[in-house]
Tab-separated table of C-alpha atoms in Angstrom:
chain	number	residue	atom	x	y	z
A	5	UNK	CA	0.000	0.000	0.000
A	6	UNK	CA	2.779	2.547	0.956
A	7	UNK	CA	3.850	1.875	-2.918
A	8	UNK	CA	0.669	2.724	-4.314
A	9	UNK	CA	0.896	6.409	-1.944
A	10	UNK	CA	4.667	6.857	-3.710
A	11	UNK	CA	2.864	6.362	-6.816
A	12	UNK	CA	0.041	8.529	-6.693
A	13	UNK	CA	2.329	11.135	-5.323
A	14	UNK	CA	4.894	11.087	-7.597
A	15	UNK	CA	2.108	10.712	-10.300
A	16	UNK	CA	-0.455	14.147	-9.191
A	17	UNK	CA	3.247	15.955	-8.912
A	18	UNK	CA	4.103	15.220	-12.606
A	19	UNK	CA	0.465	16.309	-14.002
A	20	UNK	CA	0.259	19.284	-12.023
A	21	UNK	CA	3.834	20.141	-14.013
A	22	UNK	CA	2.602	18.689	-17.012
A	23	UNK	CA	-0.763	20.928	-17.125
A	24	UNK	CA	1.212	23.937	-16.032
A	25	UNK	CA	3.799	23.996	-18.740
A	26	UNK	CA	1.049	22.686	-21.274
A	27	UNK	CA	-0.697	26.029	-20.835
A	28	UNK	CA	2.824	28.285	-21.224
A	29	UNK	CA	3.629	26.251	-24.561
A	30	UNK	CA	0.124	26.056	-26.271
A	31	UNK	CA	-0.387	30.071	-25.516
A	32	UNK	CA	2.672	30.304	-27.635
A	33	UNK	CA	1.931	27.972	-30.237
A	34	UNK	CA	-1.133	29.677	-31.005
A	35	UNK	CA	0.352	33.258	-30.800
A	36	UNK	CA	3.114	32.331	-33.263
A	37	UNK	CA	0.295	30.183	-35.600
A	38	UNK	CA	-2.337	32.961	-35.941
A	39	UNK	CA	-4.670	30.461	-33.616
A	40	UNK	CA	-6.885	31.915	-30.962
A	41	UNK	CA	-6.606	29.976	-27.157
A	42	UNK	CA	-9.884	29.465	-27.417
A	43	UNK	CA	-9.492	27.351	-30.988
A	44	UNK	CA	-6.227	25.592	-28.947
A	45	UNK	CA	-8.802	25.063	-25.930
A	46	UNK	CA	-11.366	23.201	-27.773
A	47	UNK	CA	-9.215	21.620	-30.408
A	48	UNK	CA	-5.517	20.418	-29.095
A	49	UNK	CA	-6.352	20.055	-25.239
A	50	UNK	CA	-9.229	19.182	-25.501
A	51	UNK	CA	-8.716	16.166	-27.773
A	52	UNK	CA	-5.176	15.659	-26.132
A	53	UNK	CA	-6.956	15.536	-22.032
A	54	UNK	CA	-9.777	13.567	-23.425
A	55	UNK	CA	-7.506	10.305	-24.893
A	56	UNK	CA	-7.999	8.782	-21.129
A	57	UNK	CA	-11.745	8.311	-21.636
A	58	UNK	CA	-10.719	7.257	-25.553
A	59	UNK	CA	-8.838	4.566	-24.247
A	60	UNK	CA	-10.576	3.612	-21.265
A	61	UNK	CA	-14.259	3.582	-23.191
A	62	UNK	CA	-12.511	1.494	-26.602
A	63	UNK	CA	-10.918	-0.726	-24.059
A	64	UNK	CA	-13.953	-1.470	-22.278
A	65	UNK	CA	-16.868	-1.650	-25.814
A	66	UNK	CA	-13.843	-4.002	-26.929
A	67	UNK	CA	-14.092	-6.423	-24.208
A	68	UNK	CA	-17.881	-6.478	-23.919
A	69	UNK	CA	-18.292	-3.876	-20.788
A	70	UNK	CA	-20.642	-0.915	-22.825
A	71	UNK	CA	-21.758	0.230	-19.356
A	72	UNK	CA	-17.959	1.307	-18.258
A	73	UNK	CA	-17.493	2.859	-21.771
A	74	UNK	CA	-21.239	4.981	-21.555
A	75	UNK	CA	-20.382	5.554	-17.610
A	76	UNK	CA	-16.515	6.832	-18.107
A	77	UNK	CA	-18.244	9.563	-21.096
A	78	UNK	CA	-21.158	10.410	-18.751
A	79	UNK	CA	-19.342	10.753	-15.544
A	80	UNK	CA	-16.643	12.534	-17.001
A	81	UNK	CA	-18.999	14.938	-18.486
A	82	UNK	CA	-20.488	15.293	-15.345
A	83	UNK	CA	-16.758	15.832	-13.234
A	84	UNK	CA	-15.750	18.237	-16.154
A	85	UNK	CA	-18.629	21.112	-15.132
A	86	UNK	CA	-19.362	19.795	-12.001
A	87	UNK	CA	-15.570	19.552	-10.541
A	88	UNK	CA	-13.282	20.933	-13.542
A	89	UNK	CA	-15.444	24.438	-13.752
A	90	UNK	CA	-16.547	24.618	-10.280
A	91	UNK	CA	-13.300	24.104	-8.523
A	92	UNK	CA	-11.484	27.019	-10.482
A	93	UNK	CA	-14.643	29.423	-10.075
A	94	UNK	CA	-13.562	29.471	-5.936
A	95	UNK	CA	-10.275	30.985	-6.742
A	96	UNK	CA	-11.365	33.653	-9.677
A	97	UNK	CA	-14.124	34.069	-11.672
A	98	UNK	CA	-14.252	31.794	-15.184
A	99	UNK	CA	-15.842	34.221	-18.239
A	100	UNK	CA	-15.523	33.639	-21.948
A	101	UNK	CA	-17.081	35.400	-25.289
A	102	UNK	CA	-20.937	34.467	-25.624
A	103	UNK	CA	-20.121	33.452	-29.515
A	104	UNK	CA	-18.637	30.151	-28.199
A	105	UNK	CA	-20.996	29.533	-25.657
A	106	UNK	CA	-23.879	30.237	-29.202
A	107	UNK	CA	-21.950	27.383	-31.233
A	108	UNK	CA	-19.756	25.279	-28.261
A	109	UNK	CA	-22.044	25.493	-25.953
A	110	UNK	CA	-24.750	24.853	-27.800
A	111	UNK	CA	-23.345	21.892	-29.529
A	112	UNK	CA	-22.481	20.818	-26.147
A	113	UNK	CA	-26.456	20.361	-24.937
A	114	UNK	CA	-27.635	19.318	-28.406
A	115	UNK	CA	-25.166	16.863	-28.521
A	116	UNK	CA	-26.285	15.467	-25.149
A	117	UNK	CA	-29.916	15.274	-25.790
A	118	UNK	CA	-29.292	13.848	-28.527
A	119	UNK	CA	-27.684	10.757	-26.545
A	120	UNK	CA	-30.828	10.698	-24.465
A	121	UNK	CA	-32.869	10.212	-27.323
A	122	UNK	CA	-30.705	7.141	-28.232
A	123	UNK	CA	-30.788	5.954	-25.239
A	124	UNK	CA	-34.675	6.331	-24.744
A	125	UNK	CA	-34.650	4.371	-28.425
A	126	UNK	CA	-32.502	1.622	-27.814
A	127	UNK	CA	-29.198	2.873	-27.553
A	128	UNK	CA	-26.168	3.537	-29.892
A	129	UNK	CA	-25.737	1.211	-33.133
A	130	UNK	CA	-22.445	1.442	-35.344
A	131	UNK	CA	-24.285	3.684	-37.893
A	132	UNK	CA	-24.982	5.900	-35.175
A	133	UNK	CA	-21.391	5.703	-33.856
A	134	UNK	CA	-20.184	6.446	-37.887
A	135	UNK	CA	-22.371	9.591	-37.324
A	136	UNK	CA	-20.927	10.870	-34.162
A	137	UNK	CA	-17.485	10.144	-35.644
A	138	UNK	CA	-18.652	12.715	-38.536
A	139	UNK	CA	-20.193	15.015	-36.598
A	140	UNK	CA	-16.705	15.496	-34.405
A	141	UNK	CA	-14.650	15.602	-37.714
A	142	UNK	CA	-17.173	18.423	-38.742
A	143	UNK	CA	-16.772	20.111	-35.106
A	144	UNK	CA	-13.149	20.194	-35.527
A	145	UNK	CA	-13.314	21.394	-39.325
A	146	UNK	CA	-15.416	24.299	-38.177
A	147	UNK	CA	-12.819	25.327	-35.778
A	148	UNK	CA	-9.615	25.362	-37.757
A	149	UNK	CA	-12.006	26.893	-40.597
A	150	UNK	CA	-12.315	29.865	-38.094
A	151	UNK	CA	-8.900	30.287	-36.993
A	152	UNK	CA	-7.621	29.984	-40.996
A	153	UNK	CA	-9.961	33.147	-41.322
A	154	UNK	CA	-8.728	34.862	-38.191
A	155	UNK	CA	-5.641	34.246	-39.470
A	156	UNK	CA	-5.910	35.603	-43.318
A	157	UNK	CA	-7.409	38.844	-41.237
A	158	UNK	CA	-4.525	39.175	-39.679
A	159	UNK	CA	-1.782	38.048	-42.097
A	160	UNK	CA	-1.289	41.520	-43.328
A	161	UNK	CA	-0.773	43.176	-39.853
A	162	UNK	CA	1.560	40.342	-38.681
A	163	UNK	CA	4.080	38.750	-40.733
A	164	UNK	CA	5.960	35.050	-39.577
A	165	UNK	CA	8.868	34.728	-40.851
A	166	UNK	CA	10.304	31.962	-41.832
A	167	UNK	CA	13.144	31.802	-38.932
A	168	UNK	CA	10.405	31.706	-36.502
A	169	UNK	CA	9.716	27.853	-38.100
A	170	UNK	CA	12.326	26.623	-35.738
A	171	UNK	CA	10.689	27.894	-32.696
A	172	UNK	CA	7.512	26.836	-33.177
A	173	UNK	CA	8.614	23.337	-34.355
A	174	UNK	CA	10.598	23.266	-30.738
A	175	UNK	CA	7.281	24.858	-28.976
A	176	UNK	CA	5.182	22.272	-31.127
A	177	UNK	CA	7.678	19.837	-29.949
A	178	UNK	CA	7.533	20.507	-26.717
A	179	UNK	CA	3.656	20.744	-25.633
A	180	UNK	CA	3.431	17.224	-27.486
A	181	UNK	CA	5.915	16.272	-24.437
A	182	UNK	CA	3.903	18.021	-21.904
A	183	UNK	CA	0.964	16.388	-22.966
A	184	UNK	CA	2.225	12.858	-22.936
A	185	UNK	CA	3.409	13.374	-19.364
A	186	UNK	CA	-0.023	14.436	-18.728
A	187	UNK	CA	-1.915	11.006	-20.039
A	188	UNK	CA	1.129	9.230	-18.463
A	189	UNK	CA	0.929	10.296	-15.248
A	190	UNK	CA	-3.234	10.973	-15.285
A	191	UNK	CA	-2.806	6.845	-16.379
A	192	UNK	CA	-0.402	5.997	-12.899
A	193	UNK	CA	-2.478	8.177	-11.371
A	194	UNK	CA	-5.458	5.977	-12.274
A	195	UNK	CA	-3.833	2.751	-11.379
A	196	UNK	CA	-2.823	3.485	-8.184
A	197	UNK	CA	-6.211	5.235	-6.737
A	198	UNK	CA	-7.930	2.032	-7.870
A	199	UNK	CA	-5.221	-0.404	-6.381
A	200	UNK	CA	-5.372	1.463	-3.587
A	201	UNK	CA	-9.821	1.707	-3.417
A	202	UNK	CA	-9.734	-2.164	-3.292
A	203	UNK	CA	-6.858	-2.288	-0.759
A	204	UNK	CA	-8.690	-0.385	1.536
A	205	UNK	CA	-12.376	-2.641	0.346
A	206	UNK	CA	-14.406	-0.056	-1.516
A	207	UNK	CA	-16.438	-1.451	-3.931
A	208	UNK	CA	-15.519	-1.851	-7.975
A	209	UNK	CA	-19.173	-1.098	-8.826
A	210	UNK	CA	-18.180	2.827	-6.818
A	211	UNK	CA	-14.572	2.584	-8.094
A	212	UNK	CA	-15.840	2.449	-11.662
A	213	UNK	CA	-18.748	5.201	-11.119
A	214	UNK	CA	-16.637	7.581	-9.082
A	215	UNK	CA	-12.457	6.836	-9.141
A	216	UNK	CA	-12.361	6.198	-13.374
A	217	UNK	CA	-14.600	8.840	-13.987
A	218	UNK	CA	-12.651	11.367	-11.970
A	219	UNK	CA	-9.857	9.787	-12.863
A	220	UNK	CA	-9.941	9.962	-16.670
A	221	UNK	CA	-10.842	13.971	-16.226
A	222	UNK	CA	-7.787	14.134	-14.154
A	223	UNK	CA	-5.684	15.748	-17.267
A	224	UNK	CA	-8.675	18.187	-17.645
A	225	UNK	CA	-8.777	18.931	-14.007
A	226	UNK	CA	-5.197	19.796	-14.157
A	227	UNK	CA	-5.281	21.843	-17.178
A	228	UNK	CA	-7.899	23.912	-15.683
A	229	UNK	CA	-6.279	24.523	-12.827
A	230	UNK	CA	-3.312	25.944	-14.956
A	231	UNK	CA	-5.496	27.840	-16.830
A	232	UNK	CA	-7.288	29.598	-14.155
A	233	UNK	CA	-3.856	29.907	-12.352
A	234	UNK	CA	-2.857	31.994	-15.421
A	235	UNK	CA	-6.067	33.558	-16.002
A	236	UNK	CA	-6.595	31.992	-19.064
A	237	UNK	CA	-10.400	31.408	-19.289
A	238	UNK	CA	-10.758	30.861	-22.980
A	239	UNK	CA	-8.365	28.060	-22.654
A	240	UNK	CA	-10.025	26.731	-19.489
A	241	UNK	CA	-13.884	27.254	-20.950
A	242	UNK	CA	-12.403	25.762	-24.244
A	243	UNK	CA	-11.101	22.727	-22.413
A	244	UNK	CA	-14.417	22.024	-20.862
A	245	UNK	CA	-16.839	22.338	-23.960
A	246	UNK	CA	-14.295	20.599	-26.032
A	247	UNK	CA	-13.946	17.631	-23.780
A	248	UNK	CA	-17.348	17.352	-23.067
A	249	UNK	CA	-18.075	17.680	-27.064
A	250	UNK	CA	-15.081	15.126	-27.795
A	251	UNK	CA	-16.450	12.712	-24.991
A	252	UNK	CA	-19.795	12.115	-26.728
A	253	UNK	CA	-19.018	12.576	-30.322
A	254	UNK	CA	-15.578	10.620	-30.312
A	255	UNK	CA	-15.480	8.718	-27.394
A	256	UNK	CA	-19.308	7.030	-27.651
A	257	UNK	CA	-19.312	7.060	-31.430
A	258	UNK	CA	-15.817	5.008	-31.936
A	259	UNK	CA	-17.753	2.782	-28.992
A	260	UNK	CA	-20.268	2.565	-30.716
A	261	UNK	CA	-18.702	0.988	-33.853
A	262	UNK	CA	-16.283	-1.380	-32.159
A	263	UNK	CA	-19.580	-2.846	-30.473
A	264	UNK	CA	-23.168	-1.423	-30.238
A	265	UNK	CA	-24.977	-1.024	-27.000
A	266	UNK	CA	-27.653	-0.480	-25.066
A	267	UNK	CA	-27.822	2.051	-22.437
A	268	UNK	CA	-28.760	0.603	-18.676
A	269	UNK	CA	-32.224	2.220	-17.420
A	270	UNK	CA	-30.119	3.694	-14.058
A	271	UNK	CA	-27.544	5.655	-16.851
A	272	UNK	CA	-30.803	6.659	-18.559
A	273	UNK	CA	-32.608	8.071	-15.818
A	274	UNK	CA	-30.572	9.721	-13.904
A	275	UNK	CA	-27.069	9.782	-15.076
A	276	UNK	CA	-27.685	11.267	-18.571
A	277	UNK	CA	-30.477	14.042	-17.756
A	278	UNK	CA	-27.968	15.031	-14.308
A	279	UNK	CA	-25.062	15.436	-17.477
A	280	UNK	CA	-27.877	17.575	-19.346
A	281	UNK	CA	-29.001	19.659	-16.335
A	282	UNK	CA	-25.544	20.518	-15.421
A	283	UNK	CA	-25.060	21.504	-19.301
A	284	UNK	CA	-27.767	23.876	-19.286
A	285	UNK	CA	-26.716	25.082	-16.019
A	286	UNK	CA	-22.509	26.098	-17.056
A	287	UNK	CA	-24.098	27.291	-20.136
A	288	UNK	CA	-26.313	29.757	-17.805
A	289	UNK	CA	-23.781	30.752	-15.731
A	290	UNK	CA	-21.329	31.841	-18.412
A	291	UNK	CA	-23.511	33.514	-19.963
A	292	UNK	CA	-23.994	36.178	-17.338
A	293	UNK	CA	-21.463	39.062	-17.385
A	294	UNK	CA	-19.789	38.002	-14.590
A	295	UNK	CA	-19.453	34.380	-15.456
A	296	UNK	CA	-19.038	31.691	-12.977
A	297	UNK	CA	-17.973	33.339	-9.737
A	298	UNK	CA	-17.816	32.103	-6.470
A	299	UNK	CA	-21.233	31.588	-5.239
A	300	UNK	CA	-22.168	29.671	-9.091
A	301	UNK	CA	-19.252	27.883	-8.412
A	302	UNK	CA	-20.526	26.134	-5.191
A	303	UNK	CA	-23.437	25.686	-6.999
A	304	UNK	CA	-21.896	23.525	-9.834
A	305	UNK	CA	-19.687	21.992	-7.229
A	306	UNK	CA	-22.586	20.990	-4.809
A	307	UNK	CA	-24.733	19.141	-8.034
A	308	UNK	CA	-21.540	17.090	-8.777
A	309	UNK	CA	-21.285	15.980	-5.033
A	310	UNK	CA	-25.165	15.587	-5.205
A	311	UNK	CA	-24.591	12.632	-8.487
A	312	UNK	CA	-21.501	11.200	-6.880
A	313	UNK	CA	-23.384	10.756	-3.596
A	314	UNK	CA	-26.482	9.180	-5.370
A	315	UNK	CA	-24.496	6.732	-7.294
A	316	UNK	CA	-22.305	5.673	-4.223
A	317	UNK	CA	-26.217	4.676	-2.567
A	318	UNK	CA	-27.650	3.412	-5.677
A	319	UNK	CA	-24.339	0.957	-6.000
A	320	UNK	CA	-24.694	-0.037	-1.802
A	321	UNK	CA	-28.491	-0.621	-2.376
């Protein structure tokens, strides 16, 4: 057991780096590429933070366990407003521009009802999985179409040179470092809060609903932290909406098509309308001029506790 305390400690010390200098170098790759943080936010860490749920939900549709794969995606969704946006909102205030929260954001909830729906109709086939796939590859198109325009508007005030190629090759470089240390460590991290949950004779049923699903947002949760550390809301709001975007679309669609599935009637009513409520409710909240402070904060933080606390009963009952 003291192994498994090394390990986790060693493991939260190297994300926390990670996330930190993940924020520096990405700020600076999109400054020298023309990209707004926002576009990094909800493109490159978001995809990048969300590969633990990729793994951990293909892993599990491949081996015949679709409710670990539809539980990591819905209680990571739930950890990433609940935890990832409330947690920062104690220490500052969390704002970004309304246009994201019109397309993001909205994609966001639309996205999730749509789930519902499935779910109410018997759950995810592979077409359906082909058509999540497309509709992330059409998310992600949209954004790099924006940032190519942002950037033609601003090609004639600002001119790269071509000896800044070196630099941003070594800044490319080294956030792709940063960012494996991230999924490395978030993946120790993992391991040894699990090892250590049935050491100590929790439950796997409340391992799987609570430690994975935290667990897996651990690179977001980090990031975040960074972000807000830096005051760097775009990139922390970007994180969020592009995670919870990439979680659905990606994550449940490639499920999907490695092995259809139903969704289990305790994910369907409860787990999946508590993701949707807490949607609508970050989406509220940021849209306010003063975003999510303090007080909105507690509020996001107290619904998370409210789901983790349900499914801890529901899995003792």
């Amino acid at each position: 057991m003291i192994t498994e305390f090394l390990i986790l400690a060693v493991s939260l010390a190297a994300l926390l780096y990670a996330a930190d200098n993940l924020i520096e170098t990405v700020v600076s790759l999109a400054t020298r590429m023309g990209m707004s943080t926002m576009a990094v936010g909800l493109t490159v860490v978001a995809i990048g933070t969300s590969l633990p749920e990729v793994m951990a939900s293909a892993a599990a549709a491949w081996k015949g366990h679709p409710d670990i794969a539809v539980g990591n995606v819905v209680g990571s969704n739930i950890c990433n407003i609940g935890l990832i946006l409330g947690l920062p909102a104690l220490v500052v205030p969390v704002t970004c521009h309304r246009a994201v929260l019109r397309r993001e954001g909205l994609l966001m909830i639309l996205a999730s009802i749509v789930m519902l729906v499935l779910a109410v109709f018997g759950g995810m086939s592979r077409a359906t999985g082909l058509l999540f796939l497309f509709g992330f590859g059409w998310f992600i198109y949209q954004v790099f179409r924006k940032t190519k325009s942002n950037e033609r508007e601003t090609s004639s005030a600002e001119n790269t040179s071509d000896e800044d190629a070196p630099g941003s090759l070594w800044t490319a470089l080294r956030s792709a470092g940063f960012l494996g240390l991230l999924l490395l460590s978030s993946e120790f991290l993992v391991r040894s809060t699990v090892s250590l949950a049935t050491d100590l004779g929790v439950s796997e049923t409340v391992i799987a609903i609570t430690v994975i699903a935290l667990g897996t947002s651990l690179p977001e949760l980090s990031v975040s932290y960074a972000a807000a550390k830096r005051k760097q809301g775009d990139i922390l709001v970007g994180n969020i909406l592009g995670s919870n975007i990439a979680n659905i679309l990606l994550v449940l669609g490639l499920s999907a098509v490695i092995s259809p599935f139903a969704i289990a009637p305790a994910t369907l009513y409860f787990d999946i309308p508590a993701m949707l409520l807490l949607a609508f409710v970050m989406v509220a909240f940021l849209w306010r001029e003063r975003g999510v402070d303090r007080p909105a904060g507690l509020v996001l933080l107290s619904l998370y506790a409210a789901v983790i606390v349900r499914c801890v009963l529901y899995s003792a009952a």
